[in-house]
Coordinates of C-alpha atoms and ligand atoms in Angstrom, one line a residue:
D258 CA 4.9 -87.2 61.8
I259 CA 2.4 -84.4 60.6
L260 CA 4.8 -84.1 57.4
Q261 CA 4.5 -88.2 57.0
R262 CA 0.5 -87.8 57.6
H263 CA 0.8 -85.7 54.8
S264 CA 2.8 -87.3 52.4
H265 CA 5.3 -84.6 52.2
D266 CA 3.1 -83.0 49.7
P267 CA 3.5 -79.0 48.9
T268 CA -0.8 -78.8 47.7
R269 CA -1.0 -79.9 51.7
L270 CA 1.0 -77.2 53.4
L271 CA -2.0 -75.2 54.4
Q272 CA -3.2 -78.6 56.2
I273 CA 0.6 -78.9 57.5
L274 CA 0.7 -75.7 59.1
I275 CA -2.7 -76.3 60.6
D276 CA -1.5 -78.9 62.4
A277 CA 1.9 -77.8 63.1
Q278 CA 0.4 -75.1 64.6
Q279 CA -1.4 -77.3 67.4
I280 CA 2.2 -78.5 68.6
E281 CA 2.8 -74.8 70.3
G282 CA -0.1 -73.0 69.6
W283 CA 1.8 -71.0 67.2
L284 CA 4.1 -71.3 64.1
P285 CA 7.8 -70.3 65.1
A286 CA 10.1 -69.1 62.3
P287 CA 12.2 -72.2 62.8
S288 CA 9.1 -74.0 62.3
L289 CA 8.3 -72.6 59.1
T290 CA 12.3 -73.3 57.7
R291 CA 12.1 -76.7 58.9
I292 CA 8.7 -76.9 56.8
A293 CA 10.0 -75.3 54.0
A294 CA 12.7 -77.6 53.6
A295 CA 10.9 -81.0 54.3
L296 CA 8.3 -79.8 51.3
H297 CA 11.1 -78.4 49.2
I298 CA 9.8 -75.6 48.5
P299 CA 10.9 -72.4 49.1
R300 CA 10.7 -71.0 52.7
A301 CA 8.9 -67.5 51.3
R302 CA 6.3 -69.7 50.2
V303 CA 5.6 -71.2 53.2
E304 CA 5.7 -67.8 55.0
G305 CA 3.6 -66.2 52.4
V306 CA 0.8 -68.7 53.5
A307 CA 1.4 -68.3 57.1
G308 CA 0.8 -65.0 56.8
F309 CA -2.2 -65.2 54.7
Y310 CA -4.7 -66.9 56.8
S311 CA -6.0 -65.2 60.3
F312 CA -5.9 -68.4 62.2
L313 CA -2.0 -69.5 61.6
Y314 CA 0.0 -67.3 64.2
T315 CA 3.1 -66.2 63.1
R316 CA 3.6 -64.8 66.8
P317 CA 3.2 -66.1 69.9
V318 CA -0.6 -65.9 71.5
G319 CA -2.0 -67.2 74.2
R320 CA -2.1 -70.7 75.6
Y321 CA -5.9 -69.5 75.3
R322 CA -6.3 -68.0 72.3
V323 CA -9.9 -66.0 72.8
L324 CA -11.9 -64.7 69.7
F325 CA -15.1 -63.1 69.8
S326 CA -17.3 -62.6 67.0
D327 CA -17.6 -59.5 65.8
N328 CA -20.5 -59.7 63.1
I329 CA -23.1 -56.5 63.5
T330 CA -25.4 -59.0 65.3
D331 CA -22.7 -60.0 68.1
R332 CA -21.9 -56.0 68.3
M333 CA -25.6 -55.9 69.1
L334 CA -25.9 -58.4 71.8
G335 CA -23.1 -56.3 73.4
N336 CA -20.1 -58.5 72.5
A337 CA -18.0 -55.3 73.1
E338 CA -18.9 -54.8 76.8
L339 CA -17.8 -58.5 76.8
L340 CA -14.8 -58.6 75.6
D341 CA -13.9 -55.5 77.6
A342 CA -15.3 -57.4 80.7
L343 CA -13.2 -60.4 80.3
C344 CA -10.0 -58.5 79.3
R345 CA -10.4 -56.4 82.5
K346 CA -10.7 -59.6 84.6
L347 CA -8.0 -61.2 83.4
W348 CA -6.2 -57.9 83.5
I349 CA -4.8 -57.8 80.1
E350 CA -5.3 -55.4 76.7
P351 CA -7.4 -56.4 74.0
G352 CA -5.4 -57.8 70.8
K353 CA -1.9 -58.0 73.0
L354 CA -0.7 -61.5 74.9
S355 CA -0.8 -61.6 78.3
E356 CA 2.9 -61.5 80.1
D357 CA 3.0 -64.9 81.2
G358 CA 1.7 -66.1 77.8
L359 CA -1.4 -67.7 79.0
V360 CA -3.9 -65.9 77.4
S361 CA -5.1 -63.1 74.7
V362 CA -8.3 -62.1 73.7
T363 CA -9.7 -60.3 70.5
T364 CA -12.0 -60.4 67.5
T365 CA -13.0 -62.3 64.7
S366 CA -15.4 -61.8 61.9
C367 CA -18.8 -64.1 62.2
T368 CA -17.9 -67.1 63.3
G369 CA -21.7 -68.2 62.2
L370 CA -23.6 -68.6 65.3
C371 CA -25.9 -65.2 64.9
D372 CA -28.4 -67.1 66.3
Q373 CA -27.1 -67.6 69.3
G374 CA -24.5 -65.1 70.0
P375 CA -23.0 -62.9 71.6
A376 CA -20.3 -66.1 70.4
M377 CA -16.4 -66.8 70.8
L378 CA -13.8 -69.1 69.8
V379 CA -11.6 -70.6 72.6
N380 CA -8.7 -72.4 71.2
G381 CA -11.5 -72.7 68.0
R382 CA -13.6 -74.4 69.6
A383 CA -17.5 -72.5 69.5
I384 CA -19.1 -71.0 72.8
G385 CA -22.5 -69.6 72.3
Q386 CA -25.0 -67.3 74.4
L387 CA -22.3 -65.2 76.2
N388 CA -23.6 -63.3 79.1
H389 CA -21.2 -61.5 82.1
R390 CA -22.0 -64.5 84.4
R391 CA -20.5 -66.7 81.8
I392 CA -17.7 -64.6 81.0
N393 CA -17.1 -64.3 84.9
E394 CA -17.1 -68.5 84.9
I395 CA -14.5 -68.4 81.7
A396 CA -12.0 -66.1 83.1
E397 CA -11.8 -67.9 86.2
L398 CA -11.1 -71.6 84.3
I399 CA -8.8 -69.6 82.3
R400 CA -6.9 -68.1 85.4
Q401 CA -7.3 -71.5 86.6
Q402 CA -5.5 -72.9 83.5
R403 CA -8.1 -75.5 83.3
P404 CA -8.1 -77.6 80.1
L405 CA -11.0 -77.2 77.9
D406 CA -12.2 -80.6 78.0
L407 CA -12.8 -80.1 81.8
W408 CA -14.9 -76.9 81.1
P409 CA -18.8 -77.3 81.4
A410 CA -20.2 -79.4 78.3
E411 CA -22.9 -77.1 78.2
Y412 CA -20.6 -74.1 77.1
F413 CA -19.8 -76.2 74.1
R414 CA -23.6 -77.0 73.2
I415 CA -24.4 -75.1 69.8
D416 CA -28.2 -75.2 68.6
D417 CA -29.4 -75.7 65.2
N418 CA -32.4 -73.7 66.2
I419 CA -34.5 -75.0 63.5
R420 CA -37.5 -73.2 63.3
R421 CA -39.3 -74.5 59.7
R422 CA -38.9 -77.0 57.8
D423 CA -39.9 -77.7 54.3
A424 CA -38.6 -80.6 51.6
L425 CA -34.8 -80.2 52.7
L426 CA -35.3 -80.0 56.5
D427 CA -37.9 -82.6 56.2
L428 CA -36.3 -85.5 54.2
D429 CA -35.2 -88.5 56.1
M430 CA -33.6 -90.7 53.8
P431 CA -31.6 -93.3 54.7
P432 CA -27.9 -93.4 53.5
G433 CA -27.4 -94.5 49.8
A434 CA -31.4 -94.1 49.2
A435 CA -31.2 -91.3 46.3
L436 CA -27.6 -92.5 45.2
T437 CA -29.0 -96.0 44.4
A438 CA -31.7 -93.8 42.7
A439 CA -29.3 -91.8 40.4
I440 CA -27.5 -95.2 40.0
A441 CA -30.4 -96.9 38.2
R442 CA -31.1 -94.1 35.9
G443 CA -27.4 -94.1 34.6
R444 CA -25.1 -91.1 34.3
D445 CA -27.2 -89.9 31.5
G446 CA -30.5 -90.3 32.8
W447 CA -29.2 -88.5 36.3
L448 CA -27.8 -85.7 34.6
A449 CA -31.0 -85.1 32.3
E450 CA -32.6 -85.3 35.6
M451 CA -30.7 -82.8 37.2
Q452 CA -31.6 -80.2 33.9
A453 CA -35.1 -81.1 34.0
S454 CA -35.1 -79.5 38.1
N455 CA -33.5 -76.7 37.1
L456 CA -31.4 -76.9 40.8
R457 CA -29.5 -73.8 40.6
G458 CA -26.7 -73.0 43.0
R459 CA -27.4 -71.9 46.6
G460 CA -23.9 -69.8 47.3
G461 CA -25.6 -66.9 45.8
A462 CA -24.6 -66.8 42.1
G463 CA -27.7 -69.1 41.4
F464 CA -25.8 -70.8 38.3
A465 CA -27.5 -73.9 37.1
T466 CA -26.0 -77.0 38.9
A467 CA -26.9 -79.3 35.8
V468 CA -24.8 -77.1 33.2
K469 CA -21.7 -76.7 35.7
W470 CA -22.0 -80.9 35.8
A471 CA -21.8 -80.8 32.4
S472 CA -19.2 -78.5 31.2
A473 CA -17.0 -80.7 33.9
R474 CA -18.5 -84.0 32.0
N475 CA -17.6 -82.7 29.1
A476 CA -13.7 -81.3 29.8
P477 CA -11.0 -83.1 28.9
G478 CA -8.9 -84.8 31.5
A479 CA -9.7 -87.8 33.9
Q480 CA -9.5 -87.8 37.3
K481 CA -12.5 -85.0 37.5
V482 CA -12.8 -84.0 41.3
I483 CA -15.8 -82.6 43.3
V484 CA -15.5 -80.0 46.0
C485 CA -18.0 -79.3 48.5
N486 CA -17.4 -75.8 49.5
A487 CA -18.6 -75.3 53.1
D488 CA -16.8 -72.1 53.6
E489 CA -19.9 -69.9 55.0
G490 CA -18.1 -67.1 55.8
E491 CA -20.8 -64.7 54.7
P492 CA -21.7 -62.4 57.9
G493 CA -25.3 -64.0 59.3
T494 CA -25.1 -67.1 57.7
F495 CA -25.0 -70.2 59.6
K496 CA -27.4 -72.9 57.9
D497 CA -24.2 -74.7 56.1
R498 CA -23.6 -75.2 60.0
V499 CA -26.8 -76.8 60.8
L500 CA -26.6 -78.8 57.8
L501 CA -23.1 -80.4 58.5
N502 CA -24.3 -80.9 62.0
S503 CA -27.2 -82.9 61.3
F504 CA -28.0 -83.1 57.9
A505 CA -24.3 -84.6 56.8
D506 CA -25.4 -87.8 55.0
L507 CA -27.2 -85.5 52.5
V508 CA -24.3 -83.6 51.9
F509 CA -21.5 -86.6 51.2
E510 CA -24.6 -88.0 49.3
G511 CA -25.2 -85.2 47.4
M512 CA -21.0 -85.1 46.4
A513 CA -21.7 -88.6 45.5
L514 CA -24.6 -87.7 42.7
A515 CA -22.6 -84.9 41.5
A516 CA -19.2 -87.1 41.0
W517 CA -21.8 -89.8 39.4
A518 CA -22.8 -87.3 37.1
V519 CA -19.1 -86.0 36.5
S520 CA -17.4 -89.4 36.6
A521 CA -15.3 -88.0 39.3
T522 CA -13.1 -90.2 41.4
E523 CA -12.1 -87.6 44.3
G524 CA -13.9 -85.1 46.6
F525 CA -12.8 -82.1 49.2
L526 CA -15.3 -81.0 51.9
Y527 CA -13.3 -77.5 52.4
L528 CA -14.9 -76.8 55.8
R529 CA -14.4 -73.4 57.2
G530 CA -12.0 -72.9 60.3
E531 CA -14.8 -71.3 62.3
Y532 CA -16.6 -75.0 62.2
H533 CA -13.4 -76.8 62.9
Y534 CA -15.1 -78.2 65.9
L535 CA -17.5 -80.3 63.4
R536 CA -14.7 -82.3 61.7
P537 CA -14.4 -85.2 64.3
Q538 CA -18.6 -86.1 63.6
L539 CA -18.0 -85.5 59.7
E540 CA -15.4 -87.8 59.9
A541 CA -17.2 -90.7 61.4
V542 CA -20.0 -90.1 59.1
L543 CA -17.1 -90.5 56.2
A544 CA -16.0 -93.7 57.9
S545 CA -19.4 -95.6 58.4
R546 CA -20.6 -94.4 54.1
R547 CA -17.1 -95.8 53.4
Q548 CA -18.0 -99.2 55.6
A549 CA -21.6 -99.4 53.6
G550 CA -20.0 -99.0 50.6
L551 CA -20.8 -95.2 49.8
L552 CA -17.7 -94.2 49.3
G553 CA -14.8 -96.1 48.2
T554 CA -14.1 -98.6 44.8
S555 CA -17.1 -99.9 42.9
I556 CA -19.5 -97.7 44.7
L557 CA -23.1 -99.8 45.8
G558 CA -21.7 -102.4 43.5
Q559 CA -21.4 -100.4 39.9
P560 CA -18.1 -101.3 38.4
G561 CA -16.0 -98.1 37.6
F562 CA -17.8 -96.1 40.4
D563 CA -15.0 -95.0 42.3
F564 CA -15.3 -92.0 44.7
D565 CA -14.3 -91.0 47.9
I566 CA -14.0 -87.6 50.3
Q567 CA -11.1 -85.9 52.2
I568 CA -11.6 -83.1 54.4
H569 CA -9.6 -80.1 54.1
L570 CA -9.5 -77.4 57.0
G571 CA -9.7 -73.4 56.2
A572 CA -8.2 -71.0 58.5
G573 CA -10.0 -67.6 58.5
A574 CA -10.1 -66.1 55.1
Y575 CA -13.6 -64.8 54.2
V576 CA -12.1 -64.8 50.5
C577 CA -12.1 -68.3 50.3
G578 CA -15.3 -68.7 50.0
E579 CA -14.5 -67.6 46.3
E580 CA -14.4 -70.7 44.3
T581 CA -10.9 -70.2 42.6
A582 CA -9.8 -68.7 45.9
L583 CA -10.7 -71.7 47.5
L584 CA -9.1 -74.1 45.3
E585 CA -6.1 -72.3 45.3
S586 CA -6.3 -72.8 49.0
L587 CA -6.9 -76.4 48.7
E588 CA -3.7 -76.6 46.7
G589 CA -1.8 -75.1 50.1
K590 CA -1.2 -71.8 48.8
R591 CA -2.7 -68.6 49.6
G592 CA -6.5 -67.6 48.6
T593 CA -6.3 -65.5 46.2
P594 CA -9.0 -65.8 43.5
R595 CA -7.7 -66.7 39.6
I596 CA -8.1 -65.3 36.5
R597 CA -11.0 -66.7 34.7
P598 CA -11.4 -68.3 32.1
P599 CA -10.5 -70.9 32.5
F600 CA -13.7 -71.7 34.8
P601 CA -13.1 -74.7 37.5
V602 CA -15.1 -77.0 35.6
I603 CA -12.6 -77.1 32.8
K604 CA -8.8 -76.2 34.7
G605 CA -9.7 -76.3 38.5
Y606 CA -8.0 -78.0 41.4
L607 CA -4.5 -78.8 40.6
G608 CA -5.5 -78.1 36.7
R609 CA -8.0 -81.1 36.9
P610 CA -12.1 -80.3 35.4
T611 CA -13.4 -79.8 39.1
V612 CA -16.9 -79.1 40.3
V613 CA -17.5 -76.6 42.9
N614 CA -20.9 -76.5 44.8
N615 CA -22.3 -75.0 47.9
V616 CA -23.0 -77.2 50.9
E617 CA -26.6 -76.5 50.4
T618 CA -27.1 -77.2 46.6
L619 CA -25.0 -80.6 47.3
A620 CA -27.8 -81.2 49.7
K621 CA -30.6 -80.8 47.6
T622 CA -29.7 -83.0 44.5
C623 CA -30.6 -86.2 46.6
L624 CA -34.4 -84.3 46.6
V625 CA -33.5 -84.3 42.7
A626 CA -32.6 -88.1 42.6
L627 CA -35.6 -89.0 45.0
E628 CA -38.6 -87.3 43.8
G629 CA -37.5 -86.1 39.6
G630 CA -36.4 -83.3 38.1
E631 CA -40.0 -82.4 37.3
A632 CA -41.4 -82.7 40.9
F633 CA -38.7 -80.6 42.5
A634 CA -38.9 -77.9 39.6
A635 CA -43.0 -77.6 40.6
T636 CA -42.2 -75.9 43.7
G637 CA -40.6 -72.4 44.1
T638 CA -40.8 -69.6 41.2
A639 CA -40.4 -70.2 37.5
Q640 CA -37.0 -69.2 37.7
S641 CA -36.4 -70.7 40.9
A642 CA -36.9 -73.8 42.1
G643 CA -37.3 -75.6 44.8
T644 CA -36.8 -74.2 48.7
K645 CA -34.3 -72.4 50.3
L646 CA -33.0 -72.2 54.0
L647 CA -32.4 -68.9 55.4
S648 CA -30.1 -67.7 58.6
I649 CA -32.6 -65.6 60.9
S650 CA -31.0 -63.3 62.9
G651 CA -30.9 -59.8 64.3
D652 CA -34.0 -58.0 65.9
C653 CA -36.8 -61.0 66.0
A654 CA -38.0 -63.2 68.7
A655 CA -37.1 -66.5 67.0
P656 CA -33.9 -66.4 65.3
G657 CA -32.7 -69.9 63.4
I658 CA -32.9 -71.8 60.4
Y659 CA -36.2 -71.5 57.9
E660 CA -36.5 -73.4 55.0
Y661 CA -39.3 -71.9 52.6
P662 CA -40.3 -72.4 49.0
F663 CA -38.5 -70.1 46.9
G664 CA -41.0 -67.1 46.2
V665 CA -42.0 -66.1 50.1
P666 CA -42.4 -62.3 50.7
I667 CA -40.2 -60.9 52.8
A668 CA -42.8 -59.8 55.1
R669 CA -44.2 -63.6 55.6
I670 CA -40.8 -64.2 56.9
L671 CA -40.5 -61.4 59.6
E672 CA -44.2 -62.6 60.9
D673 CA -43.2 -66.0 61.3
C674 CA -40.0 -65.0 63.2
G675 CA -41.3 -62.7 65.6
A676 CA -39.9 -59.8 64.2
S677 CA -41.8 -56.1 64.9
D678 CA -40.9 -52.2 64.2
T679 CA -38.7 -53.5 61.5
Q680 CA -36.7 -50.9 59.8
A681 CA -34.7 -52.8 57.9
V682 CA -33.3 -56.5 56.5
Q683 CA -29.9 -56.8 55.5
V684 CA -30.7 -59.8 53.2
G685 CA -27.5 -62.1 51.7
G686 CA -24.8 -60.9 54.0
A687 CA -22.5 -57.9 53.9
S688 CA -22.4 -58.4 50.2
G689 CA -26.4 -58.7 50.0
M690 CA -28.6 -56.0 49.7
C691 CA -30.5 -53.6 52.5
L692 CA -34.4 -54.2 51.8
A693 CA -36.1 -50.8 53.7
S694 CA -39.8 -51.0 55.3
Y695 CA -41.9 -49.9 51.8
E696 CA -39.6 -53.3 50.4
F697 CA -41.0 -56.1 52.2
Q698 CA -43.1 -57.6 49.8
R699 CA -40.1 -58.2 47.8
R700 CA -39.6 -62.3 47.2
I701 CA -36.7 -64.2 48.1
A702 CA -36.0 -65.8 44.5
Y703 CA -33.0 -65.2 42.4
E704 CA -35.2 -62.9 39.9
D705 CA -36.1 -60.4 42.8
V706 CA -34.0 -60.9 46.2
P707 CA -31.3 -63.4 45.5
T708 CA -29.4 -64.3 48.4
A709 CA -26.9 -67.3 49.8
G710 CA -29.2 -67.4 52.9
A711 CA -28.4 -64.5 55.4
F712 CA -31.0 -62.8 56.8
M713 CA -30.6 -60.2 59.3
I714 CA -33.0 -58.1 61.2
F715 CA -32.7 -54.3 62.3
D716 CA -35.4 -52.7 64.6
G717 CA -36.2 -49.0 64.4
T718 CA -34.1 -48.5 67.4
R719 CA -30.8 -49.4 65.2
D720 CA -28.6 -46.8 63.3
L721 CA -28.0 -47.7 59.7
F722 CA -24.9 -45.9 59.6
D723 CA -23.6 -48.1 62.1
V724 CA -24.5 -51.0 60.0
A725 CA -23.0 -50.2 57.1
R726 CA -19.9 -48.9 59.0
A727 CA -19.5 -52.4 60.6
F728 CA -19.6 -54.3 57.2
V729 CA -17.6 -51.9 55.3
H730 CA -14.9 -52.8 58.3
F731 CA -15.9 -56.3 57.8
F732 CA -14.6 -56.0 53.9
A733 CA -11.3 -54.0 54.4
H734 CA -10.3 -56.2 56.9
E735 CA -11.2 -59.5 54.4
S736 CA -9.7 -58.1 51.7
C737 CA -6.4 -60.2 50.1
G738 CA -5.1 -57.6 48.7
F739 CA -4.1 -58.7 45.6
C740 CA -5.1 -56.1 43.2
T741 CA -4.9 -52.2 44.1
P742 CA -8.5 -50.8 43.6
C743 CA -9.9 -53.3 46.3
R744 CA -6.7 -53.1 48.6
V745 CA -6.8 -49.8 48.5
G746 CA -10.4 -49.1 47.9
T747 CA -11.6 -50.8 51.2
A748 CA -9.3 -49.0 53.3
L749 CA -10.2 -45.3 52.0
L750 CA -14.2 -46.9 52.7
K751 CA -13.6 -47.7 55.7
G752 CA -11.6 -44.3 56.5
F753 CA -14.4 -42.4 55.2
M754 CA -16.8 -43.8 57.4
D755 CA -14.4 -43.8 60.4
K756 CA -14.5 -39.9 59.6
L757 CA -18.3 -39.6 59.6
A758 CA -18.9 -41.6 62.6
D759 CA -15.8 -39.2 64.4
G760 CA -17.8 -36.2 63.6
H761 CA -15.8 -34.9 60.4
G762 CA -17.9 -35.7 57.9
A763 CA -18.5 -33.5 54.8
K764 CA -20.7 -33.7 51.9
A765 CA -17.5 -34.0 49.5
D766 CA -17.0 -37.7 51.5
L767 CA -20.2 -38.7 50.5
N768 CA -19.3 -37.9 46.9
D769 CA -16.1 -39.5 47.1
I770 CA -18.1 -42.5 48.6
D771 CA -20.2 -42.9 45.3
W772 CA -17.0 -42.0 43.3
L773 CA -15.1 -45.2 45.5
D774 CA -18.3 -47.3 44.7
R775 CA -17.7 -47.0 41.1
L776 CA -13.7 -47.5 41.3
L777 CA -14.5 -50.8 43.5
K778 CA -17.4 -52.1 40.9
N779 CA -15.1 -51.5 37.9
A780 CA -11.8 -52.4 38.9
S781 CA -11.7 -55.0 41.4
H782 CA -10.1 -58.5 40.5
C783 CA -13.1 -60.8 42.0
G784 CA -16.6 -60.5 44.0
L785 CA -15.2 -59.3 47.2
G786 CA -14.0 -56.1 46.1
S787 CA -16.9 -54.9 43.8
A788 CA -19.9 -56.2 46.4
A789 CA -17.9 -54.2 49.5
P790 CA -19.4 -50.5 48.8
N791 CA -23.0 -52.1 48.6
P792 CA -24.1 -51.8 52.3
V793 CA -23.1 -48.2 52.4
I794 CA -24.7 -47.6 48.9
D795 CA -27.5 -48.9 49.4
T796 CA -28.3 -47.7 53.1
L797 CA -27.5 -44.1 51.7
Q798 CA -29.9 -44.4 49.0
K799 CA -32.4 -45.7 51.6
F800 CA -31.3 -44.1 54.9
R801 CA -29.8 -41.1 54.1
P802 CA -30.7 -39.1 57.0
A803 CA -28.6 -41.7 59.2
Y804 CA -25.5 -40.1 57.1
E805 CA -26.5 -36.3 56.9
R806 CA -27.0 -35.9 60.5
R807 CA -23.5 -37.0 60.9
L808 CA -22.2 -34.3 58.3
V809 CA -20.7 -30.7 60.0
S810 CA -20.3 -29.1 56.5
L811 CA -21.8 -29.5 52.8
D812 CA -18.2 -28.7 52.2
F813 CA -14.8 -29.9 52.6
E814 CA -14.2 -31.2 56.2
P815 CA -10.8 -32.7 57.3
A816 CA -10.3 -35.3 58.9
F817 CA -8.9 -34.0 62.4
D818 CA -8.4 -31.0 63.1
L819 CA -6.3 -28.9 61.7
D820 CA -5.7 -26.0 64.0
A821 CA -5.1 -28.5 66.8
A822 CA -2.3 -29.9 64.8
L823 CA -0.7 -26.7 64.2
A824 CA -0.5 -26.2 67.7
E825 CA 3.1 -27.7 68.3
A826 CA 4.7 -25.1 65.2
R827 CA 2.7 -22.1 67.3
Q828 CA 4.7 -23.3 69.8
L829 CA 8.2 -23.7 68.1
T830 CA 7.8 -19.9 66.7
A831 CA 6.7 -18.8 69.8
R832 CA 3.5 -17.2 67.6
D833 CA -0.2 -17.6 69.0
D834 CA -1.9 -14.3 67.3
P835 CA -4.8 -14.8 65.4
G836 CA -2.8 -15.1 62.4
A837 CA -0.9 -18.2 63.5
H838 CA -4.7 -19.8 63.7
L839 CA -7.0 -21.3 60.8
K840 CA -10.0 -19.7 60.2
T841 CA -13.5 -21.7 61.6
H842 CA -15.7 -22.1 58.2
E843 CA -18.1 -18.9 60.0
E844 CA -15.2 -16.4 60.9
E845 CA -15.1 -17.2 56.9
E846 CA -18.1 -16.1 56.2
K847 CA -17.8 -13.4 58.0
Ligands
SF4_227 FE1 -8.4 -59.6 46.6 FE2 -10.3 -57.7 46.8 FE3 -8.7 -58.0 44.8 FE4 -10.4 -59.9 45.1 S1 -11.2 -58.1 44.8 S2 -8.4 -60.4 44.4 S3 -10.3 -60.0 47.7 S4 -7.8 -57.4 47.0

């Protein structure tokens, strides 16, 4: 059934595996073999894909799969104690399957619920605002083996938490209005409007959207493709969740606007696995748009304007937010970033010219179509036109979504969200920048502080070393392993941070961290590896005492107690005289 639904198409392999997993809860070896045979592809490829994604399981997991969100903001809200409490109540060890196969409890990277954490996913369904009372109730529901559909509905209520609206979040547009305006301008006129708007990608890189569209339009090849990158995996970011939940029509209309400019025929929304629960409502929006003639053939009666959208699910791989890794994943492969050039606009999905845009970018194109490019560019700064959605979390009174015109100072944002005694702000997620209080007059803009939207606040009680260490763990976990500098470099970086945390740090380790920073920046294959040291380098520079108070020596210090490690050798040789012990620093100096 599953294979038929996916037309026995190997490019649908990831979707097939996701669907197959629904049946048994995991992917046993015979299932992988059957899928490989039915798709006429090597079994190694199927196993390679199944092994790549965190949300695909090739070993048994619990009938209740509990994944605690483990972003730094969840940690600040006590996720570790809650995880321990749940495990104690269920008599299981974290990371292990219960003997009866009922439940497994472990952690996952950020689930996009930092404004309402601590959060968890149970069989893919999100539950926020966890506390000990709720954990007790969840343990009881699991023990009773109550189906998720019968759990209290308020557990699954996810709030948008929109705290400040501007042009986009205030837009009340009937479906099709922006598309009608763009069609009236003709494809050339619409692209010219986009050029005038100076709209830049909201996913972080800030590339000019019109340039991307024009390149794909001019690229040779029919059957062009529009991809909406909804793989919002950067820790601390959740704005796309809100756009998809409450403004999906704007996002899909933006995809159609891109298709009109580029003459694309096919569209994909690549939805991160953590937002799986949004899929039914997104499918419903797509169905109503088809019914209204806003998708399908001859859209809005325009001959030759044929375009439709499918939803593809991701499965818990942060690296798939990188556009070429995302395309690999869309083609049913492991999400390994491609070598560029060729760029996706020339050779993207299945070798076809492909535009990959962020959710917010696409929604913003509706404003351009309705108001015109010049009006859009009139807001913001010279190099950063329009507004930006920020996902605010951490130490503040009102976490949530804030929309500001570009150019807003950090200090103003902190004031608006009720932050006090702020020590630092991590802007742009784990790969972004850590700003200290003396930088709070800086502005959100591509030319000053660029961001995809994450804005995590840390007050004076927080230890910035712990923050950086959490991000380093994240990168080491999410490295796809394709290139050695990143695979090994992120693991080494994690090792150095753990060594410092364990009280074995030395100044030499800080020098080695500097060296690793250069290695990762210069030799990594994609942005994940080159950005991995950012949180450490930033905090080392701005909060050095947080590191220095962990140093036990200015010279070399091993990561473990060497003398204790020799105890067995002393026992075997029956020697325990002073000569059989290593000297301490103090003894050496005497
Ligand atoms: Fe994979 Fe890291 Fe290399 Fe990127 S830099 S390709 S994430 S191993």
